[in-house]
C-alpha atoms as a PDB file:
ATOM      1  CA  UNK A   1      77.980 -62.108 -32.147  1.00  0.00           C
ATOM      2  CA  UNK A   2      81.029 -59.951 -32.398  1.00  0.00           C
ATOM      3  CA  UNK A   3      79.726 -59.845 -35.890  1.00  0.00           C
ATOM      4  CA  UNK A   4      76.246 -59.010 -34.670  1.00  0.00           C
ATOM      5  CA  UNK A   5      77.572 -56.890 -32.908  1.00  0.00           C
ATOM      6  CA  UNK A   6      79.697 -56.116 -35.537  1.00  0.00           C
ATOM      7  CA  UNK A   7      76.696 -55.235 -37.926  1.00  0.00           C
ATOM      8  CA  UNK A   8      74.226 -53.145 -35.459  1.00  0.00           C
ATOM      9  CA  UNK A   9      76.905 -50.365 -34.995  1.00  0.00           C
ATOM     10  CA  UNK A  10      77.685 -50.475 -38.520  1.00  0.00           C
ATOM     11  CA  UNK A  11      73.819 -50.241 -39.637  1.00  0.00           C
ATOM     12  CA  UNK A  12      73.463 -47.606 -36.310  1.00  0.00           C
ATOM     13  CA  UNK A  13      75.138 -45.163 -38.238  1.00  0.00           C
ATOM     14  CA  UNK A  14      73.458 -45.453 -41.558  1.00  0.00           C
ATOM     15  CA  UNK A  15      70.304 -45.159 -39.628  1.00  0.00           C
ATOM     16  CA  UNK A  16      71.592 -42.525 -37.493  1.00  0.00           C
ATOM     17  CA  UNK A  17      73.067 -39.876 -40.624  1.00  0.00           C
ATOM     18  CA  UNK A  18      68.467 -39.597 -42.012  1.00  0.00           C
ATOM     19  CA  UNK A  19      67.888 -38.345 -38.362  1.00  0.00           C
ATOM     20  CA  UNK A  20      69.961 -35.553 -39.844  1.00  0.00           C
ATOM     21  CA  UNK A  21      68.557 -35.032 -42.600  1.00  0.00           C
ATOM     22  CA  UNK A  22      65.871 -32.443 -41.139  1.00  0.00           C
ATOM     23  CA  UNK A  23      67.788 -28.218 -41.345  1.00  0.00           C
ATOM     24  CA  UNK A  24      67.059 -27.584 -37.751  1.00  0.00           C
ATOM     25  CA  UNK A  25      70.513 -28.057 -36.217  1.00  0.00           C
ATOM     26  CA  UNK A  26      68.492 -27.293 -32.433  1.00  0.00           C
ATOM     27  CA  UNK A  27      66.033 -30.718 -34.297  1.00  0.00           C
ATOM     28  CA  UNK A  28      68.666 -32.356 -34.462  1.00  0.00           C
ATOM     29  CA  UNK A  29      70.389 -32.538 -31.681  1.00  0.00           C
ATOM     30  CA  UNK A  30      67.033 -33.561 -30.042  1.00  0.00           C
ATOM     31  CA  UNK A  31      67.261 -36.932 -31.792  1.00  0.00           C
ATOM     32  CA  UNK A  32      70.624 -37.392 -31.966  1.00  0.00           C
ATOM     33  CA  UNK A  33      70.723 -37.674 -28.023  1.00  0.00           C
ATOM     34  CA  UNK A  34      67.546 -39.758 -28.466  1.00  0.00           C
ATOM     35  CA  UNK A  35      69.173 -41.878 -30.552  1.00  0.00           C
ATOM     36  CA  UNK A  36      72.655 -42.360 -29.262  1.00  0.00           C
ATOM     37  CA  UNK A  37      70.306 -43.462 -25.801  1.00  0.00           C
ATOM     38  CA  UNK A  38      68.868 -46.786 -28.309  1.00  0.00           C
ATOM     39  CA  UNK A  39      71.743 -47.613 -29.824  1.00  0.00           C
ATOM     40  CA  UNK A  40      73.792 -47.847 -26.856  1.00  0.00           C
ATOM     41  CA  UNK A  41      71.099 -49.606 -23.744  1.00  0.00           C
ATOM     42  CA  UNK A  42      70.876 -50.803 -27.384  1.00  0.00           C
ATOM     43  CA  UNK A  43      73.914 -52.253 -27.334  1.00  0.00           C
ATOM     44  CA  UNK A  44      74.475 -53.175 -23.881  1.00  0.00           C
ATOM     45  CA  UNK A  45      71.226 -55.836 -24.037  1.00  0.00           C
ATOM     46  CA  UNK A  46      73.200 -56.932 -26.889  1.00  0.00           C
ATOM     47  CA  UNK A  47      76.534 -57.702 -25.071  1.00  0.00           C
ATOM     48  CA  UNK A  48      74.799 -59.204 -21.945  1.00  0.00           C
ATOM     49  CA  UNK A  49      73.009 -61.491 -24.311  1.00  0.00           C
ATOM     50  CA  UNK A  50      76.111 -62.831 -26.086  1.00  0.00           C
ATOM     51  CA  UNK A  51      78.137 -63.229 -22.463  1.00  0.00           C
ATOM     52  CA  UNK A  52      74.800 -64.724 -21.016  1.00  0.00           C
ATOM     53  CA  UNK A  53      74.753 -67.199 -24.890  1.00  0.00           C
ATOM     54  CA  UNK A  54      78.403 -67.833 -24.594  1.00  0.00           C
ATOM     55  CA  UNK A  55      78.683 -68.929 -20.762  1.00  0.00           C
ATOM     56  CA  UNK A  56      75.586 -71.738 -21.357  1.00  0.00           C
ATOM     57  CA  UNK A  57      77.500 -73.232 -24.558  1.00  0.00           C
ATOM     58  CA  UNK A  58      79.679 -73.451 -21.961  1.00  0.00           C
ATOM     59  CA  UNK A  59      78.554 -75.709 -19.672  1.00  0.00           C
ATOM     60  CA  UNK A  60      78.973 -73.140 -16.974  1.00  0.00           C
ATOM     61  CA  UNK A  61      75.847 -72.792 -14.542  1.00  0.00           C
ATOM     62  CA  UNK A  62      73.968 -69.119 -15.322  1.00  0.00           C
ATOM     63  CA  UNK A  63      71.435 -69.960 -12.886  1.00  0.00           C
ATOM     64  CA  UNK A  64      72.822 -68.596 -10.059  1.00  0.00           C
ATOM     65  CA  UNK A  65      74.789 -65.704 -12.046  1.00  0.00           C
ATOM     66  CA  UNK A  66      71.156 -64.222 -13.828  1.00  0.00           C
ATOM     67  CA  UNK A  67      69.636 -64.736 -10.065  1.00  0.00           C
ATOM     68  CA  UNK A  68      72.811 -62.625  -8.484  1.00  0.00           C
ATOM     69  CA  UNK A  69      71.850 -60.297 -11.590  1.00  0.00           C
ATOM     70  CA  UNK A  70      68.412 -59.940 -11.572  1.00  0.00           C
ATOM     71  CA  UNK A  71      69.384 -59.000  -6.935  1.00  0.00           C
ATOM     72  CA  UNK A  72      71.773 -55.914  -8.047  1.00  0.00           C
ATOM     73  CA  UNK A  73      69.657 -55.506  -9.949  1.00  0.00           C
ATOM     74  CA  UNK A  74      66.750 -53.947  -8.222  1.00  0.00           C
ATOM     75  CA  UNK A  75      69.239 -52.997  -4.946  1.00  0.00           C
ATOM     76  CA  UNK A  76      70.462 -50.386  -7.929  1.00  0.00           C
ATOM     77  CA  UNK A  77      66.836 -49.859  -8.966  1.00  0.00           C
ATOM     78  CA  UNK A  78      66.092 -49.002  -5.462  1.00  0.00           C
ATOM     79  CA  UNK A  79      68.783 -47.039  -4.343  1.00  0.00           C
ATOM     80  CA  UNK A  80      68.831 -44.449  -7.919  1.00  0.00           C
ATOM     81  CA  UNK A  81      65.242 -44.725  -7.257  1.00  0.00           C
ATOM     82  CA  UNK A  82      65.213 -40.440  -8.195  1.00  0.00           C
ATOM     83  CA  UNK A  83      68.606 -40.928 -11.070  1.00  0.00           C
ATOM     84  CA  UNK A  84      65.992 -43.419 -12.596  1.00  0.00           C
ATOM     85  CA  UNK A  85      62.823 -41.417 -12.638  1.00  0.00           C
ATOM     86  CA  UNK A  86      65.195 -38.325 -14.223  1.00  0.00           C
ATOM     87  CA  UNK A  87      66.779 -40.805 -16.753  1.00  0.00           C
ATOM     88  CA  UNK A  88      63.219 -41.934 -17.843  1.00  0.00           C
ATOM     89  CA  UNK A  89      61.697 -39.048 -18.112  1.00  0.00           C
ATOM     90  CA  UNK A  90      64.660 -37.412 -19.771  1.00  0.00           C
ATOM     91  CA  UNK A  91      63.858 -40.581 -22.566  1.00  0.00           C
ATOM     92  CA  UNK A  92      60.267 -38.783 -22.859  1.00  0.00           C
ATOM     93  CA  UNK A  93      61.238 -35.182 -23.199  1.00  0.00           C
ATOM     94  CA  UNK A  94      62.707 -36.453 -26.334  1.00  0.00           C
ATOM     95  CA  UNK A  95      60.546 -38.509 -27.346  1.00  0.00           C
ATOM     96  CA  UNK A  96      57.415 -36.940 -27.414  1.00  0.00           C
ATOM     97  CA  UNK A  97      59.215 -33.812 -28.491  1.00  0.00           C
ATOM     98  CA  UNK A  98      58.161 -31.262 -25.308  1.00  0.00           C
ATOM     99  CA  UNK A  99      61.383 -29.144 -26.510  1.00  0.00           C
ATOM    100  CA  UNK A 100      64.071 -27.635 -28.459  1.00  0.00           C
ATOM    101  CA  UNK A 101      67.066 -25.371 -27.368  1.00  0.00           C
ATOM    102  CA  UNK A 102      65.287 -21.946 -28.117  1.00  0.00           C
ATOM    103  CA  UNK A 103      61.834 -22.228 -27.145  1.00  0.00           C
ATOM    104  CA  UNK A 104      60.618 -20.279 -24.353  1.00  0.00           C
ATOM    105  CA  UNK A 105      59.480 -22.154 -21.398  1.00  0.00           C
ATOM    106  CA  UNK A 106      57.618 -21.901 -18.006  1.00  0.00           C
ATOM    107  CA  UNK A 107      58.871 -25.131 -15.463  1.00  0.00           C
ATOM    108  CA  UNK A 108      58.011 -24.749 -12.186  1.00  0.00           C
ATOM    109  CA  UNK A 109      57.945 -21.062 -11.859  1.00  0.00           C
ATOM    110  CA  UNK A 110      60.633 -20.264 -13.860  1.00  0.00           C
ATOM    111  CA  UNK A 111      60.574 -18.958 -16.811  1.00  0.00           C
ATOM    112  CA  UNK A 112      63.454 -18.876 -19.520  1.00  0.00           C
ATOM    113  CA  UNK A 113      64.596 -20.266 -23.018  1.00  0.00           C
ATOM    114  CA  UNK A 114      65.686 -23.762 -23.269  1.00  0.00           C
ATOM    115  CA  UNK A 115      69.425 -23.542 -23.440  1.00  0.00           C
ATOM    116  CA  UNK A 116      70.102 -27.452 -22.762  1.00  0.00           C
ATOM    117  CA  UNK A 117      69.391 -30.253 -21.817  1.00  0.00           C
ATOM    118  CA  UNK A 118      70.277 -34.182 -21.655  1.00  0.00           C
ATOM    119  CA  UNK A 119      69.136 -36.962 -20.204  1.00  0.00           C
ATOM    120  CA  UNK A 120      69.356 -36.456 -16.810  1.00  0.00           C
ATOM    121  CA  UNK A 121      69.123 -32.476 -16.552  1.00  0.00           C
ATOM    122  CA  UNK A 122      67.523 -29.429 -18.368  1.00  0.00           C
ATOM    123  CA  UNK A 123      69.459 -25.705 -18.431  1.00  0.00           C
ATOM    124  CA  UNK A 124      66.864 -22.360 -18.176  1.00  0.00           C
ATOM    125  CA  UNK A 125      68.890 -19.596 -18.878  1.00  0.00           C
ATOM    126  CA  UNK A 126      65.652 -16.967 -16.941  1.00  0.00           C
ATOM    127  CA  UNK A 127      64.453 -13.198 -17.747  1.00  0.00           C
ATOM    128  CA  UNK A 128      68.017 -12.139 -15.338  1.00  0.00           C
ATOM    129  CA  UNK A 129      70.743 -14.840 -17.396  1.00  0.00           C
ATOM    130  CA  UNK A 130      70.588 -17.000 -14.750  1.00  0.00           C
ATOM    131  CA  UNK A 131      71.379 -21.016 -14.930  1.00  0.00           C
ATOM    132  CA  UNK A 132      69.140 -22.652 -13.644  1.00  0.00           C
ATOM    133  CA  UNK A 133      69.147 -26.985 -13.340  1.00  0.00           C
ATOM    134  CA  UNK A 134      66.374 -28.471 -13.251  1.00  0.00           C
ATOM    135  CA  UNK A 135      66.205 -32.441 -13.236  1.00  0.00           C
ATOM    136  CA  UNK A 136      63.674 -33.711 -15.953  1.00  0.00           C
ATOM    137  CA  UNK A 137      61.503 -35.556 -14.245  1.00  0.00           C
ATOM    138  CA  UNK A 138      60.148 -32.216 -12.511  1.00  0.00           C
ATOM    139  CA  UNK A 139      60.102 -31.172 -16.279  1.00  0.00           C
ATOM    140  CA  UNK A 140      57.644 -34.225 -17.074  1.00  0.00           C
ATOM    141  CA  UNK A 141      55.474 -34.844 -13.295  1.00  0.00           C
ATOM    142  CA  UNK A 142      55.248 -31.064 -12.738  1.00  0.00           C
ATOM    143  CA  UNK A 143      54.248 -27.744 -14.324  1.00  0.00           C
ATOM    144  CA  UNK A 144      54.632 -27.272 -17.384  1.00  0.00           C
ATOM    145  CA  UNK A 145      54.205 -24.709 -20.841  1.00  0.00           C
ATOM    146  CA  UNK A 146      56.309 -24.511 -23.742  1.00  0.00           C
ATOM    147  CA  UNK A 147      54.914 -20.794 -25.639  1.00  0.00           C
ATOM    148  CA  UNK A 148      57.352 -21.757 -28.510  1.00  0.00           C
ATOM    149  CA  UNK A 149      54.904 -24.678 -29.231  1.00  0.00           C
ATOM    150  CA  UNK A 150      52.824 -21.966 -30.143  1.00  0.00           C
ATOM    151  CA  UNK A 151      53.391 -19.198 -32.481  1.00  0.00           C
ATOM    152  CA  UNK A 152      50.786 -16.280 -30.264  1.00  0.00           C
ATOM    153  CA  UNK A 153      50.044 -15.849 -26.534  1.00  0.00           C
ATOM    154  CA  UNK A 154      48.603 -14.072 -24.298  1.00  0.00           C
ATOM    155  CA  UNK A 155      50.650 -12.490 -21.424  1.00  0.00           C
ATOM    156  CA  UNK A 156      48.726 -11.355 -18.157  1.00  0.00           C
ATOM    157  CA  UNK A 157      49.187  -9.231 -15.043  1.00  0.00           C
ATOM    158  CA  UNK A 158      47.400  -9.901 -12.240  1.00  0.00           C
ATOM    159  CA  UNK A 159      46.135  -7.210 -10.167  1.00  0.00           C
ATOM    160  CA  UNK A 160      44.698  -7.725  -6.066  1.00  0.00           C
ATOM    161  CA  UNK A 161      43.162  -3.849  -5.119  1.00  0.00           C
ATOM    162  CA  UNK A 162      42.697  -3.642  -1.687  1.00  0.00           C
ATOM    163  CA  UNK A 163      38.642  -3.713  -0.890  1.00  0.00           C
ATOM    164  CA  UNK A 164      39.539  -0.969   1.936  1.00  0.00           C
ATOM    165  CA  UNK A 165      39.421   2.446  -1.317  1.00  0.00           C
ATOM    166  CA  UNK A 166      36.201   2.589  -3.573  1.00  0.00           C
ATOM    167  CA  UNK A 167      36.925   2.125  -7.291  1.00  0.00           C
ATOM    168  CA  UNK A 168      34.579   2.678 -10.175  1.00  0.00           C
ATOM    169  CA  UNK A 169      35.955  -0.899 -11.732  1.00  0.00           C
ATOM    170  CA  UNK A 170      34.164  -0.213 -15.110  1.00  0.00           C
ATOM    171  CA  UNK A 171      35.400   3.082 -15.765  1.00  0.00           C
ATOM    172  CA  UNK A 172      38.581   1.386 -14.373  1.00  0.00           C
ATOM    173  CA  UNK A 173      38.828  -1.327 -16.534  1.00  0.00           C
ATOM    174  CA  UNK A 174      37.812   1.208 -19.819  1.00  0.00           C
ATOM    175  CA  UNK A 175      40.406   3.041 -19.287  1.00  0.00           C
ATOM    176  CA  UNK A 176      42.850   0.092 -18.542  1.00  0.00           C
ATOM    177  CA  UNK A 177      42.121  -1.846 -21.319  1.00  0.00           C
ATOM    178  CA  UNK A 178      43.192   1.531 -23.759  1.00  0.00           C
ATOM    179  CA  UNK A 179      46.140   1.850 -21.697  1.00  0.00           C
ATOM    180  CA  UNK A 180      47.318  -1.517 -22.571  1.00  0.00           C
ATOM    181  CA  UNK A 181      46.787  -1.557 -26.571  1.00  0.00           C
ATOM    182  CA  UNK A 182      49.121   1.438 -26.599  1.00  0.00           C
ATOM    183  CA  UNK A 183      51.434  -1.259 -25.798  1.00  0.00           C
ATOM    184  CA  UNK A 184      53.967  -1.829 -29.838  1.00  0.00           C
ATOM    185  CA  UNK A 185      53.245  -5.520 -29.589  1.00  0.00           C
ATOM    186  CA  UNK A 186      49.727  -6.317 -29.115  1.00  0.00           C
ATOM    187  CA  UNK A 187      48.730  -8.496 -31.952  1.00  0.00           C
ATOM    188  CA  UNK A 188      45.771  -6.621 -33.808  1.00  0.00           C
ATOM    189  CA  UNK A 189      44.086  -4.132 -30.865  1.00  0.00           C
ATOM    190  CA  UNK A 190      43.582  -8.190 -28.848  1.00  0.00           C
ATOM    191  CA  UNK A 191      43.670  -7.074 -24.866  1.00  0.00           C
ATOM    192  CA  UNK A 192      41.846  -8.511 -22.298  1.00  0.00           C
ATOM    193  CA  UNK A 193      41.139  -6.933 -18.719  1.00  0.00           C
ATOM    194  CA  UNK A 194      39.048  -8.939 -16.420  1.00  0.00           C
ATOM    195  CA  UNK A 195      38.282  -8.713 -12.279  1.00  0.00           C
ATOM    196  CA  UNK A 196      37.483 -12.015 -10.245  1.00  0.00           C
ATOM    197  CA  UNK A 197      36.070 -10.784  -6.701  1.00  0.00           C
ATOM    198  CA  UNK A 198      37.804 -12.167  -3.542  1.00  0.00           C
ATOM    199  CA  UNK A 199      36.453 -12.582   0.302  1.00  0.00           C
ATOM    200  CA  UNK A 200      39.269  -9.961   2.335  1.00  0.00           C
ATOM    201  CA  UNK A 201      41.475  -9.170   0.528  1.00  0.00           C
ATOM    202  CA  UNK A 202      40.867  -7.860  -2.300  1.00  0.00           C
ATOM    203  CA  UNK A 203      39.838  -7.655  -5.536  1.00  0.00           C
ATOM    204  CA  UNK A 204      41.612  -9.819  -8.448  1.00  0.00           C
ATOM    205  CA  UNK A 205      42.208  -7.783 -11.634  1.00  0.00           C
ATOM    206  CA  UNK A 206      43.709 -10.227 -14.568  1.00  0.00           C
ATOM    207  CA  UNK A 207      44.894  -7.366 -18.071  1.00  0.00           C
ATOM    208  CA  UNK A 208      45.941  -9.022 -20.901  1.00  0.00           C
ATOM    209  CA  UNK A 209      47.307  -8.716 -24.221  1.00  0.00           C
ATOM    210  CA  UNK A 210      47.812 -11.133 -27.180  1.00  0.00           C
ATOM    211  CA  UNK A 211      51.744 -11.093 -29.206  1.00  0.00           C
ATOM    212  CA  UNK A 212      53.563 -13.705 -30.650  1.00  0.00           C
ATOM    213  CA  UNK A 213      55.596 -15.627 -28.269  1.00  0.00           C
ATOM    214  CA  UNK A 214      59.230 -14.448 -29.759  1.00  0.00           C
ATOM    215  CA  UNK A 215      58.099 -11.414 -27.463  1.00  0.00           C
ATOM    216  CA  UNK A 216      57.264 -12.449 -24.638  1.00  0.00           C
ATOM    217  CA  UNK A 217      59.676 -11.665 -22.518  1.00  0.00           C
ATOM    218  CA  UNK A 218      59.606  -8.467 -23.306  1.00  0.00           C
ATOM    219  CA  UNK A 219      55.963  -7.973 -23.604  1.00  0.00           C
ATOM    220  CA  UNK A 220      55.875  -9.594 -20.345  1.00  0.00           C
ATOM    221  CA  UNK A 221      57.988  -6.862 -18.673  1.00  0.00           C
ATOM    222  CA  UNK A 222      56.202  -3.433 -20.693  1.00  0.00           C
ATOM    223  CA  UNK A 223      53.050  -5.503 -20.119  1.00  0.00           C
ATOM    224  CA  UNK A 224      53.854  -5.140 -16.225  1.00  0.00           C
ATOM    225  CA  UNK A 225      55.172  -1.326 -16.021  1.00  0.00           C
ATOM    226  CA  UNK A 226      52.629  -0.551 -17.762  1.00  0.00           C
ATOM    227  CA  UNK A 227      49.719  -2.013 -15.377  1.00  0.00           C
ATOM    228  CA  UNK A 228      51.640  -0.133 -12.352  1.00  0.00           C
ATOM    229  CA  UNK A 229      51.816   3.481 -13.850  1.00  0.00           C
ATOM    230  CA  UNK A 230      48.253   2.808 -14.442  1.00  0.00           C
ATOM    231  CA  UNK A 231      47.429   2.247 -11.196  1.00  0.00           C
ATOM    232  CA  UNK A 232      49.197   4.616  -9.491  1.00  0.00           C
ATOM    233  CA  UNK A 233      49.178   7.621 -11.055  1.00  0.00           C
ATOM    234  CA  UNK A 234      45.179   6.414 -10.532  1.00  0.00           C
ATOM    235  CA  UNK A 235      45.785   6.382  -6.796  1.00  0.00           C
ATOM    236  CA  UNK A 236      44.791   2.584  -6.348  1.00  0.00           C
ATOM    237  CA  UNK A 237      45.973   0.590  -3.628  1.00  0.00           C
ATOM    238  CA  UNK A 238      47.305  -3.208  -4.972  1.00  0.00           C
ATOM    239  CA  UNK A 239      47.420  -5.980  -2.093  1.00  0.00           C
ATOM    240  CA  UNK A 240      49.291  -8.011  -4.687  1.00  0.00           C
ATOM    241  CA  UNK A 241      50.758  -8.213  -8.382  1.00  0.00           C
ATOM    242  CA  UNK A 242      52.263 -10.824 -10.408  1.00  0.00           C
ATOM    243  CA  UNK A 243      52.202 -12.596 -13.999  1.00  0.00           C
ATOM    244  CA  UNK A 244      49.990 -15.188 -14.879  1.00  0.00           C
ATOM    245  CA  UNK A 245      50.538 -17.234 -18.999  1.00  0.00           C
ATOM    246  CA  UNK A 246      47.805 -18.893 -20.972  1.00  0.00           C
ATOM    247  CA  UNK A 247      47.999 -19.949 -24.820  1.00  0.00           C
END
């Protein structure tokens, strides 16, 4: 058993070195973290099997021990259900490459850059320089978008125009579209202005520009300023204001 463990540790280092052939340090970090988890888990299983096998060879009745271990395992799993959910989600994030450090993401309405992550939590640096720690099961089971997966994305502004005022929407859309086309981050003049009629609250207007994903936060800020200033100059009363994003 000792020889088996020694051989496993020796070979694991050879395998790990192959994980680091990529020139991208952020990708190497993810692969290394995943590999270390697999290696440690496999090592624990080998040791556990070795102990049980040794006890059996020595003539010790292991049936009772296995029952106790099984019962203890179930009790621990129930007690640590949330923690285990985070752990499994962390493995899934690394295995399926949800993101790398530095990627631009939206996780549960938190926008920012991936600052760090491990098997349990992901740390996001927001545009306000706040570090937000998010459980990994929130990433896997909740709302999640990685904008760095695509080189180009649409960033949109959603506004609600009050029904209490009369608006020539055709003219409004044309002028708003001309205004947001002037934003420096717009790719090839690709902009969109759309509306959706609401019941009593007002009329929802979407203005969107296509940008490079790396410019997302700056473009989002400028689009906000331009859209609000346009509405103010045209004396348009807003009943709601926020952002939406889509690829």
